[in-house]
Short mmCIF file of C-alpha atoms and ligand atoms in Angstrom, two decimals:
data_model
loop_
_atom_site.label_atom_id
_atom_site.label_comp_id
_atom_site.label_asym_id
_atom_site.label_seq_id
_atom_site.Cartn_x
_atom_site.Cartn_y
_atom_site.Cartn_z
CA MET A 24 110.45 123.25 153.95
CA ILE A 25 109.26 122.25 150.40
CA LYS A 26 112.47 122.54 147.30
CA ALA A 27 112.67 122.71 143.86
CA VAL A 28 112.85 118.72 142.56
CA ARG A 29 115.88 117.18 141.99
CA GLY A 30 116.95 117.74 138.45
CA THR A 31 114.75 120.96 138.06
CA ARG A 32 116.18 124.90 139.41
CA ASP A 33 114.58 127.66 138.97
CA LEU A 34 116.58 130.82 137.02
CA LEU A 35 117.36 133.70 138.25
CA PRO A 36 117.95 137.17 137.97
CA PRO A 37 120.61 137.92 137.29
CA GLU A 38 120.68 135.01 135.53
CA THR A 39 117.36 135.46 133.24
CA ALA A 40 119.11 138.58 131.84
CA LEU A 41 121.16 136.56 129.75
CA TRP A 42 118.47 133.80 128.92
CA ASN A 43 116.50 136.87 127.79
CA PHE A 44 120.09 138.24 125.52
CA VAL A 45 120.46 134.65 123.75
CA GLU A 46 116.68 134.15 123.37
CA ALA A 47 116.50 137.72 121.52
CA THR A 48 119.37 137.43 119.84
CA VAL A 49 117.82 133.57 118.76
CA ARG A 50 114.95 134.93 117.34
CA GLU A 51 116.77 137.94 115.21
CA VAL A 52 119.22 135.67 113.96
CA PHE A 53 116.49 132.97 112.90
CA ARG A 54 114.30 135.31 111.57
CA ALA A 55 116.88 136.90 108.69
CA TYR A 56 116.90 133.00 107.70
CA ASN A 57 113.19 132.84 107.28
CA PHE A 58 112.28 130.44 110.27
CA GLN A 59 108.90 131.16 112.04
CA GLU A 60 108.25 130.03 115.15
CA ILE A 61 106.24 127.06 116.11
CA ARG A 62 105.24 126.39 119.97
CA THR A 63 103.81 122.26 120.41
CA PRO A 64 102.36 121.04 123.79
CA ILE A 65 104.91 120.23 126.56
CA PHE A 66 103.18 116.38 126.83
CA GLU A 67 102.25 114.12 124.16
CA GLU A 68 101.12 110.49 123.27
CA THR A 69 103.75 108.61 124.57
CA GLN A 70 103.31 106.85 120.99
CA LEU A 71 104.80 109.83 119.11
CA PHE A 72 108.23 109.31 121.04
CA ALA A 73 108.92 105.51 121.36
CA ARG A 74 108.06 106.09 117.29
CA GLY A 75 110.14 109.34 116.86
CA VAL A 76 112.60 109.00 119.07
CA GLY A 77 113.19 105.36 118.98
CA GLU A 78 112.62 102.59 121.14
CA GLU A 79 116.26 101.55 121.67
CA THR A 80 117.81 104.89 122.46
CA ASP A 81 118.56 105.53 125.96
CA ILE A 82 115.63 108.59 126.02
CA VAL A 83 112.94 106.71 125.54
CA SER A 84 114.14 103.26 127.32
CA LYS A 85 114.85 105.02 130.16
CA GLU A 86 114.33 109.29 130.87
CA MET A 87 110.72 109.69 129.59
CA TYR A 88 108.25 110.98 132.25
CA THR A 89 105.48 109.20 131.35
CA TRP A 90 102.27 108.84 133.55
CA GLU A 91 98.75 107.06 132.13
CA ASP A 92 95.88 109.78 132.19
CA ARG A 93 92.44 108.68 133.57
CA GLY A 94 89.78 107.72 131.24
CA ARG A 95 87.01 109.89 130.30
CA ALA A 96 85.03 107.70 131.76
CA ALA A 97 85.72 105.52 134.94
CA SER A 98 85.92 101.94 133.33
CA GLU A 99 87.82 103.57 130.75
CA LYS A 100 91.64 102.97 129.91
CA GLY A 101 93.29 106.58 130.14
CA GLN A 102 96.17 107.46 127.46
CA SER A 103 99.85 106.80 127.96
CA LEU A 104 101.01 110.81 127.65
CA THR A 105 104.70 111.50 128.11
CA LEU A 106 106.56 115.25 129.18
CA ARG A 107 108.36 115.94 125.88
CA PRO A 108 112.02 114.83 126.16
CA GLU A 109 113.01 116.57 122.93
CA ASN A 110 110.67 118.82 120.27
CA THR A 111 111.30 117.36 116.78
CA ALA A 112 108.77 114.86 117.29
CA GLY A 113 106.21 117.10 118.01
CA VAL A 114 107.33 119.46 115.79
CA VAL A 115 106.64 116.73 112.94
CA ARG A 116 103.93 116.02 114.18
CA ALA A 117 102.65 119.68 114.19
CA TYR A 118 103.63 119.61 110.46
CA ILE A 119 102.07 116.19 109.48
CA GLU A 120 98.87 117.24 111.37
CA HIS A 121 98.53 120.67 109.98
CA LYS A 122 99.81 119.55 106.56
CA LEU A 123 102.23 122.44 107.30
CA GLY A 124 104.14 121.18 103.85
CA ASP A 125 101.01 122.56 101.97
CA ARG A 126 101.08 126.07 103.55
CA GLY A 127 104.74 126.63 102.45
CA LEU A 128 105.87 126.37 106.45
CA ASN A 129 109.28 124.58 105.61
CA LYS A 130 111.24 126.48 108.46
CA LEU A 131 110.70 126.20 112.44
CA TYR A 132 112.07 126.94 115.41
CA TYR A 133 111.10 126.43 119.07
CA ILE A 134 112.40 127.47 122.30
CA GLY A 135 111.39 125.52 125.42
CA PRO A 136 111.30 123.03 128.36
CA GLN A 137 112.06 119.27 127.51
CA PHE A 138 112.48 116.43 130.32
CA ARG A 139 114.62 113.67 130.75
CA ARG A 140 115.06 111.60 133.95
CA GLU A 141 118.85 111.77 133.54
CA ARG A 142 121.78 111.73 136.82
CA PRO A 143 121.52 115.68 137.37
CA GLN A 144 125.17 117.24 137.34
CA LYS A 145 126.37 120.64 136.44
CA GLY A 146 124.74 121.48 132.53
CA ARG A 147 122.46 118.13 133.03
CA TYR A 148 119.01 118.63 134.13
CA ARG A 149 115.90 116.93 134.04
CA GLN A 150 113.96 120.13 132.88
CA PHE A 151 116.01 121.97 130.61
CA TYR A 152 115.44 124.48 127.55
CA GLN A 153 116.10 123.52 124.13
CA ILE A 154 116.52 126.22 121.17
CA GLY A 155 115.96 124.41 117.56
CA ALA A 156 115.33 124.76 114.58
CA GLU A 157 113.97 122.33 112.10
CA VAL A 158 113.42 122.80 107.83
CA ILE A 159 111.47 120.12 106.49
CA GLY A 160 108.92 119.89 103.21
CA PRO A 161 108.08 117.85 100.26
CA ALA A 162 111.51 117.01 98.40
CA SER A 163 110.08 119.68 96.02
CA SER A 164 111.08 121.81 98.12
CA GLY A 165 114.32 121.36 97.86
CA SER A 166 114.43 120.29 101.59
CA ASP A 167 116.75 117.20 100.68
CA LYS A 168 119.40 118.95 99.53
CA PRO A 169 122.84 119.75 100.57
CA VAL A 170 122.65 123.63 100.56
CA ARG A 171 119.92 123.41 103.29
CA ASP A 172 122.39 121.38 105.79
CA ALA A 173 125.13 124.10 104.67
CA GLU A 174 122.72 126.96 105.69
CA ILE A 175 122.16 125.70 108.89
CA LEU A 176 125.12 124.50 110.18
CA GLU A 177 126.23 128.28 108.41
CA MET A 178 123.19 130.20 110.68
CA LEU A 179 124.57 128.02 113.92
CA ALA A 180 128.29 129.56 113.56
CA THR A 181 126.60 133.06 112.72
CA LEU A 182 124.39 132.76 116.33
CA LEU A 183 127.41 131.35 118.95
CA ASP A 184 129.17 134.33 117.17
CA ARG A 185 126.94 136.85 117.69
CA LEU A 186 125.92 135.34 120.87
CA GLY A 187 129.79 136.08 121.92
CA ILE A 188 130.47 132.40 122.24
CA ARG A 189 134.08 132.06 122.09
CA ASN A 190 136.27 128.56 120.96
CA TRP A 191 133.02 126.19 119.50
CA ASN A 192 134.07 123.44 117.81
CA LEU A 193 131.68 121.84 114.72
CA GLU A 194 132.34 118.00 113.72
CA ILE A 195 129.96 116.31 111.42
CA ASN A 196 129.74 113.25 109.73
CA SER A 197 127.75 111.07 107.78
CA VAL A 198 125.56 108.20 108.95
CA GLY A 199 123.76 107.19 105.62
CA ASN A 200 120.53 106.24 104.25
CA ALA A 201 118.38 103.83 106.02
CA GLN A 202 119.70 100.91 103.93
CA GLU A 203 122.89 101.74 104.18
CA ARG A 204 122.64 102.03 108.14
CA VAL A 205 121.41 98.31 107.94
CA ALA A 206 124.86 97.10 106.46
CA PHE A 207 127.18 99.25 108.62
CA ASN A 208 124.85 98.11 111.75
CA ASP A 209 125.75 94.49 110.41
CA ALA A 210 129.04 94.87 109.84
CA LEU A 211 129.25 97.10 113.48
CA ARG A 212 127.58 93.94 115.45
CA LYS A 213 129.68 91.06 113.68
CA ALA A 214 132.91 92.97 114.73
CA LEU A 215 132.03 93.62 117.78
CA GLU A 216 130.97 89.71 118.25
CA PRO A 217 134.20 88.76 119.71
CA VAL A 218 135.31 91.77 121.60
CA ALA A 219 131.44 93.06 122.87
CA ALA A 220 132.04 91.12 126.01
CA SER A 221 134.73 92.68 127.42
CA MET A 222 133.09 96.53 126.92
CA CYS A 223 131.06 98.20 129.25
CA ALA A 224 127.81 96.80 130.26
CA ASP A 225 125.76 99.59 128.45
CA CYS A 226 128.40 98.50 125.05
CA GLN A 227 127.47 94.75 125.98
CA ARG A 228 124.00 96.18 125.17
CA ARG A 229 124.09 97.67 122.50
CA ALA A 230 126.10 95.30 120.44
CA THR A 231 123.26 93.54 120.04
CA THR A 232 120.13 96.12 120.56
CA ASN A 233 121.86 99.13 118.54
CA PRO A 234 125.38 98.99 117.73
CA LEU A 235 126.09 102.57 116.38
CA ARG A 236 125.27 103.61 119.54
CA VAL A 237 128.37 102.00 120.85
CA LEU A 238 130.54 104.84 118.72
CA ASP A 239 128.84 106.97 121.22
CA CYS A 240 130.45 105.19 124.34
CA LYS A 241 132.43 107.63 126.32
CA VAL A 242 134.29 105.41 128.80
CA PRO A 243 138.10 105.15 128.17
CA GLU A 244 138.93 101.56 128.24
CA ASP A 245 136.48 101.01 125.31
CA GLN A 246 138.18 103.54 123.09
CA PRO A 247 141.08 101.36 121.95
CA ILE A 248 138.02 98.73 120.61
CA ILE A 249 135.83 101.57 119.22
CA GLU A 250 139.20 102.52 117.36
CA LYS A 251 139.25 99.70 114.97
CA LEU A 252 135.83 99.28 114.16
CA PRO A 253 134.03 99.67 110.87
CA ARG A 254 133.48 103.24 109.37
CA ILE A 255 130.43 104.35 108.52
CA THR A 256 131.84 106.29 105.13
CA ASP A 257 133.16 102.99 104.17
CA TYR A 258 129.31 101.82 104.12
CA LEU A 259 127.71 105.05 102.03
CA GLN A 260 127.21 104.94 98.38
CA GLU A 261 126.77 106.97 95.65
CA GLU A 262 124.15 109.43 96.22
CA SER A 263 125.17 110.25 100.60
CA THR A 264 128.75 109.77 100.03
CA ARG A 265 127.79 112.88 97.16
CA HIS A 266 126.01 114.79 99.64
CA PHE A 267 128.11 114.45 102.19
CA ALA A 268 130.88 116.08 99.45
CA ASP A 269 128.50 118.73 98.76
CA VAL A 270 128.19 119.53 102.56
CA ARG A 271 131.75 119.93 102.89
CA ALA A 272 132.20 122.03 99.84
CA LEU A 273 129.80 124.74 100.53
CA LEU A 274 130.66 125.12 104.27
CA GLU A 275 133.96 125.35 103.02
CA SER A 276 132.80 128.44 100.64
CA ALA A 277 130.50 129.50 103.91
CA GLY A 278 133.77 130.11 105.86
CA VAL A 279 132.31 127.83 108.11
CA PRO A 280 135.09 126.19 110.13
CA PHE A 281 134.23 122.30 110.84
CA GLN A 282 136.07 118.79 110.93
CA VAL A 283 134.70 115.30 110.36
CA ASN A 284 134.19 113.15 112.58
CA PRO A 285 133.91 109.05 111.06
CA ARG A 286 132.87 108.32 114.83
CA LEU A 287 130.00 110.81 115.52
CA VAL A 288 126.78 109.53 115.87
CA ARG A 289 123.57 110.33 117.34
CA GLY A 290 121.58 109.89 120.32
CA LEU A 291 117.96 109.80 118.39
CA ASP A 292 117.32 106.84 115.78
CA TYR A 293 115.56 109.09 113.01
CA TYR A 294 119.01 110.52 112.09
CA THR A 295 119.94 109.82 108.32
CA ARG A 296 122.89 111.19 106.48
CA THR A 297 124.13 114.52 107.76
CA ALA A 298 125.23 114.66 111.43
CA PHE A 299 126.70 117.06 113.91
CA GLU A 300 127.24 118.35 117.33
CA PHE A 301 128.70 121.77 117.93
CA THR A 302 131.08 121.78 121.63
CA HIS A 303 132.69 124.39 124.01
CA GLY A 304 135.89 123.67 125.77
CA ALA A 305 134.84 125.86 128.21
CA LEU A 306 131.89 123.27 129.59
CA GLY A 307 133.59 120.57 131.03
CA ALA A 308 131.94 116.72 130.92
CA GLN A 309 129.08 118.32 129.32
CA ASN A 310 130.53 120.16 126.65
CA ALA A 311 127.90 119.49 124.08
CA ILE A 312 126.16 122.70 122.83
CA LEU A 313 124.10 121.27 120.28
CA GLY A 314 122.95 118.23 117.95
CA GLY A 315 121.37 117.89 115.31
CA GLY A 316 121.56 116.06 111.88
CA ARG A 317 118.77 115.58 108.88
CA TYR A 318 116.25 113.12 109.27
CA ASP A 319 114.53 111.97 105.73
CA GLY A 320 112.70 109.26 107.38
CA LEU A 321 111.21 110.62 110.06
CA SER A 322 107.36 111.80 109.13
CA GLU A 323 106.33 108.98 107.66
CA ALA A 324 107.73 106.67 110.67
CA LEU A 325 105.30 108.89 112.10
CA GLY A 326 102.64 108.26 109.47
CA GLY A 327 103.24 111.23 107.15
CA PRO A 328 103.79 112.32 103.69
CA PRO A 329 107.45 111.88 101.97
CA ALA A 330 109.29 115.30 103.93
CA PRO A 331 113.22 115.12 104.63
CA GLY A 332 114.13 117.24 107.34
CA ILE A 333 117.12 118.16 108.89
CA GLY A 334 117.12 119.85 112.14
CA PHE A 335 119.23 120.62 115.49
CA ALA A 336 118.55 121.14 119.36
CA MET A 337 120.99 123.39 121.06
CA GLY A 338 121.30 123.66 124.80
CA GLU A 339 120.30 126.51 126.44
CA ASP A 340 121.33 126.01 129.61
CA ARG A 341 124.76 125.26 128.65
CA LEU A 342 124.83 128.20 125.66
CA VAL A 343 124.04 130.22 129.17
CA LEU A 344 127.06 128.86 131.17
CA ALA A 345 129.54 129.22 128.42
CA LEU A 346 128.19 133.12 128.44
CA GLN A 347 128.47 133.16 132.53
CA GLU A 348 132.04 132.02 132.28
CA GLN A 349 132.55 135.22 129.64
CA THR A 350 130.41 138.06 130.59
CA PRO A 351 128.99 137.80 133.98
CA ASN A 352 126.63 140.43 134.16
CA ILE A 353 124.71 141.91 131.65
CA VAL A 354 121.99 143.83 133.26
CA LYS A 355 121.49 147.39 133.62
CA ALA A 356 121.42 148.82 137.17
CA PRO A 357 118.67 151.43 137.55
CA ASP A 358 119.23 154.54 136.34
CA ALA A 359 117.52 156.49 139.21
CA TYR A 360 115.91 155.26 143.13
CA ILE A 361 113.19 157.79 143.47
CA ALA A 362 112.78 158.71 147.25
CA PRO A 363 109.93 160.56 148.29
CA MET A 364 110.40 162.46 151.64
CA GLY A 365 107.24 163.20 153.90
CA ALA A 366 103.56 162.43 154.22
CA GLY A 367 102.10 163.38 150.74
CA THR A 368 105.15 162.84 148.57
CA ASN A 369 104.63 159.43 147.11
CA GLN A 370 101.43 161.33 144.41
CA ALA A 371 104.46 163.62 142.88
CA ALA A 372 107.10 160.18 143.19
CA ILE A 373 104.86 158.23 140.94
CA GLY A 374 103.61 160.62 138.59
CA LEU A 375 107.49 161.29 138.13
CA ALA A 376 108.32 157.73 138.00
CA LYS A 377 106.13 157.39 135.52
CA ALA A 378 107.08 160.31 133.19
CA LEU A 379 111.10 159.05 133.96
CA ARG A 380 110.18 155.80 132.83
CA GLN A 381 108.34 156.28 129.72
CA ALA A 382 111.21 158.72 128.64
CA GLY A 383 112.42 155.20 128.34
CA LEU A 384 114.77 154.98 132.16
CA VAL A 385 114.42 151.98 134.27
CA ILE A 386 113.37 153.42 137.55
CA ASP A 387 112.52 151.94 140.62
CA LEU A 388 110.53 153.99 143.63
CA GLY A 389 111.01 154.19 147.58
CA ASP A 390 108.51 155.29 150.09
CA GLU A 391 107.30 158.34 151.99
CA SER A 392 107.43 156.68 155.16
CA PHE A 393 111.57 155.49 154.56
CA ARG A 394 113.71 158.15 156.15
CA LEU A 395 116.69 159.41 154.37
CA LYS A 396 119.07 157.24 155.33
CA LYS A 397 117.22 154.08 154.90
CA SER A 398 116.38 155.42 151.27
CA PHE A 399 120.57 156.08 150.50
CA GLU A 400 121.09 152.35 151.58
CA THR A 401 118.05 150.87 149.84
CA ALA A 402 119.23 153.02 146.59
CA SER A 403 122.43 152.13 146.95
CA LYS A 404 121.35 148.12 147.26
CA LEU A 405 119.63 148.11 143.99
CA GLY A 406 122.80 149.25 142.64
CA ALA A 407 121.03 153.11 141.08
CA ARG A 408 123.47 155.27 139.66
CA PHE A 409 121.18 158.20 140.86
CA ILE A 410 119.30 158.92 143.85
CA LEU A 411 116.62 161.61 143.07
CA ILE A 412 115.15 163.38 146.45
CA VAL A 413 111.38 164.12 146.00
CA GLY A 414 110.61 166.17 149.33
CA GLU A 415 107.65 168.48 150.20
CA ASN A 416 109.70 171.37 149.21
CA GLU A 417 110.87 169.75 146.05
CA VAL A 418 107.10 169.25 145.15
CA ARG A 419 106.67 172.73 145.67
CA SER A 420 109.29 174.66 143.69
CA GLY A 421 109.33 171.94 140.89
CA GLU A 422 112.83 171.26 141.20
CA PHE A 423 114.85 167.79 142.54
CA ALA A 424 117.75 167.04 144.38
CA LEU A 425 119.85 164.52 142.30
CA LYS A 426 122.69 162.80 143.63
CA ASN A 427 124.87 160.14 141.49
CA LEU A 428 125.94 158.24 144.02
CA ALA A 429 129.54 157.30 142.44
CA THR A 430 130.60 160.27 142.38
CA GLY A 431 128.90 161.81 145.24
CA GLU A 432 127.92 164.94 143.08
CA GLN A 433 124.96 166.41 144.18
CA THR A 434 122.78 168.58 141.42
CA THR A 435 119.27 171.07 141.27
CA VAL A 436 117.17 170.11 138.44
CA PRO A 437 114.02 171.48 137.05
CA ARG A 438 111.08 168.75 136.80
CA ALA A 439 111.56 169.85 133.18
CA GLU A 440 115.25 168.56 132.34
CA LEU A 441 114.97 165.56 134.88
CA ALA A 442 114.91 163.28 132.01
CA ALA A 443 117.52 164.77 129.58
CA LYS A 444 120.02 164.83 132.89
CA LEU A 445 119.59 160.67 133.31
CA GLN A 446 120.05 160.12 130.22
CA ALA A 447 122.87 162.42 129.40
CA SER A 448 124.92 161.59 132.56
P1 LIG B 514 119.79 115.92 122.12
O1 LIG B 514 118.10 116.54 122.17
O2 LIG B 514 120.14 114.62 123.16
O3 LIG B 514 120.47 116.10 120.72
O4 LIG B 514 120.69 117.31 122.72
C1 LIG B 514 121.03 118.80 121.93
C2 LIG B 514 121.20 118.98 123.19
O5 LIG B 514 120.71 119.66 124.08
C3 LIG B 514 122.54 118.87 123.82
O6 LIG B 514 123.52 119.07 122.66
C4 LIG B 514 122.82 119.78 125.11
O7 LIG B 514 123.42 120.45 124.87
C5 LIG B 514 121.10 119.88 125.29
N1 LIG B 514 120.49 119.07 126.41
C6 LIG B 514 120.36 117.76 126.39
N2 LIG B 514 120.23 116.90 127.66
C7 LIG B 514 120.13 117.82 128.48
C8 LIG B 514 120.31 117.58 129.81
N3 LIG B 514 119.54 116.76 130.49
N4 LIG B 514 120.20 119.03 130.46
C9 LIG B 514 120.82 120.09 129.86
N5 LIG B 514 120.88 120.48 128.13
C10 LIG B 514 120.83 118.69 127.61
#
């Protein structure tokens, strides 16, 4: 038997209703902040991620689905292509390619699948879904200002509240600008030199390749060493310090609760200044529901104009998991199951179903070959509130037997009053 590939999964009803609820709420909230949707391709040139995410990151160095495309001619070498592991690089590529900055399109959001070859577990998949937004534009659009950072964080807090996700936690940090990070990375590298050998294998590698990522290590034995490493905040210069202070003050005045975590760094290389993460207690090991930050140099790194930006990516799979713990089933039961009884009654039944559906009701329809017993069994399996019998007599008289499946009460209702009766009960 062929099964779904490891790390991928089918999203089935009734859970899909939660996904739709999340996406509808996201669209509504983002709209209020004047974000518009962008949809970029699922695969891109590998170079985009190597340059936009960073060669040294886990994502690019070991988690991407990359293949060589066929060349146009048999002799021609094909392009290296990659399934997108995240969407910010694609959005910034599109921003540059279509000169979106010139068109004032500075606030973009996306919803869609991403692909990473990670070790699958609950809340971590190889195909997963992200909801993200980016504010990007020339500095003249104000995209570099602290108010953008605070506005995005406030929008996220509002969104989580609107979704009914309780007990979320927001941690923020500043990871400095490119120069400050060079100084901090040097300091980290130096501090790690004498201690790296006693740390986990990943940290030993990162200590030389990407020391900032050591701060991200979750191995318990490494924590006492990490506690004693230098802090980024001591390496921030005046402008970055002020930016961070402004963001914090704005969050406080917007009533968004947060904690500063000086060890928070993000997995992607392109972040500058503000970095943040929202976590949720009920999710266990994979407790990060979203992460993001500022990426002032990304557009230039991809060959575009200076275009400071800030954005985030939220794990939709994890949002749905968190919601499932709280609101297991939001699917509305069918209002009625229509049971045609006897030869030729399908014709009346399909017309009746159409009229009731047009009145806004959820209707499921049987078939005239079903016996009464089977119709009742089907109606109750579907969880319908009512069963509506469309027998030959009913069709002739225009009055129908309507039975409430919860109470057992049965009434006879003229065709014209059916919709109102179902809506009222
Ligand atoms: P990142 O793009 O790594 O910053 O991740 C942003 C968010 O995407 C995380 O906080 C998770 O909620 C979600 N996420 C990342 N990787 C996975 C994965 N493999 N499976 C499910 N969700 C993920």
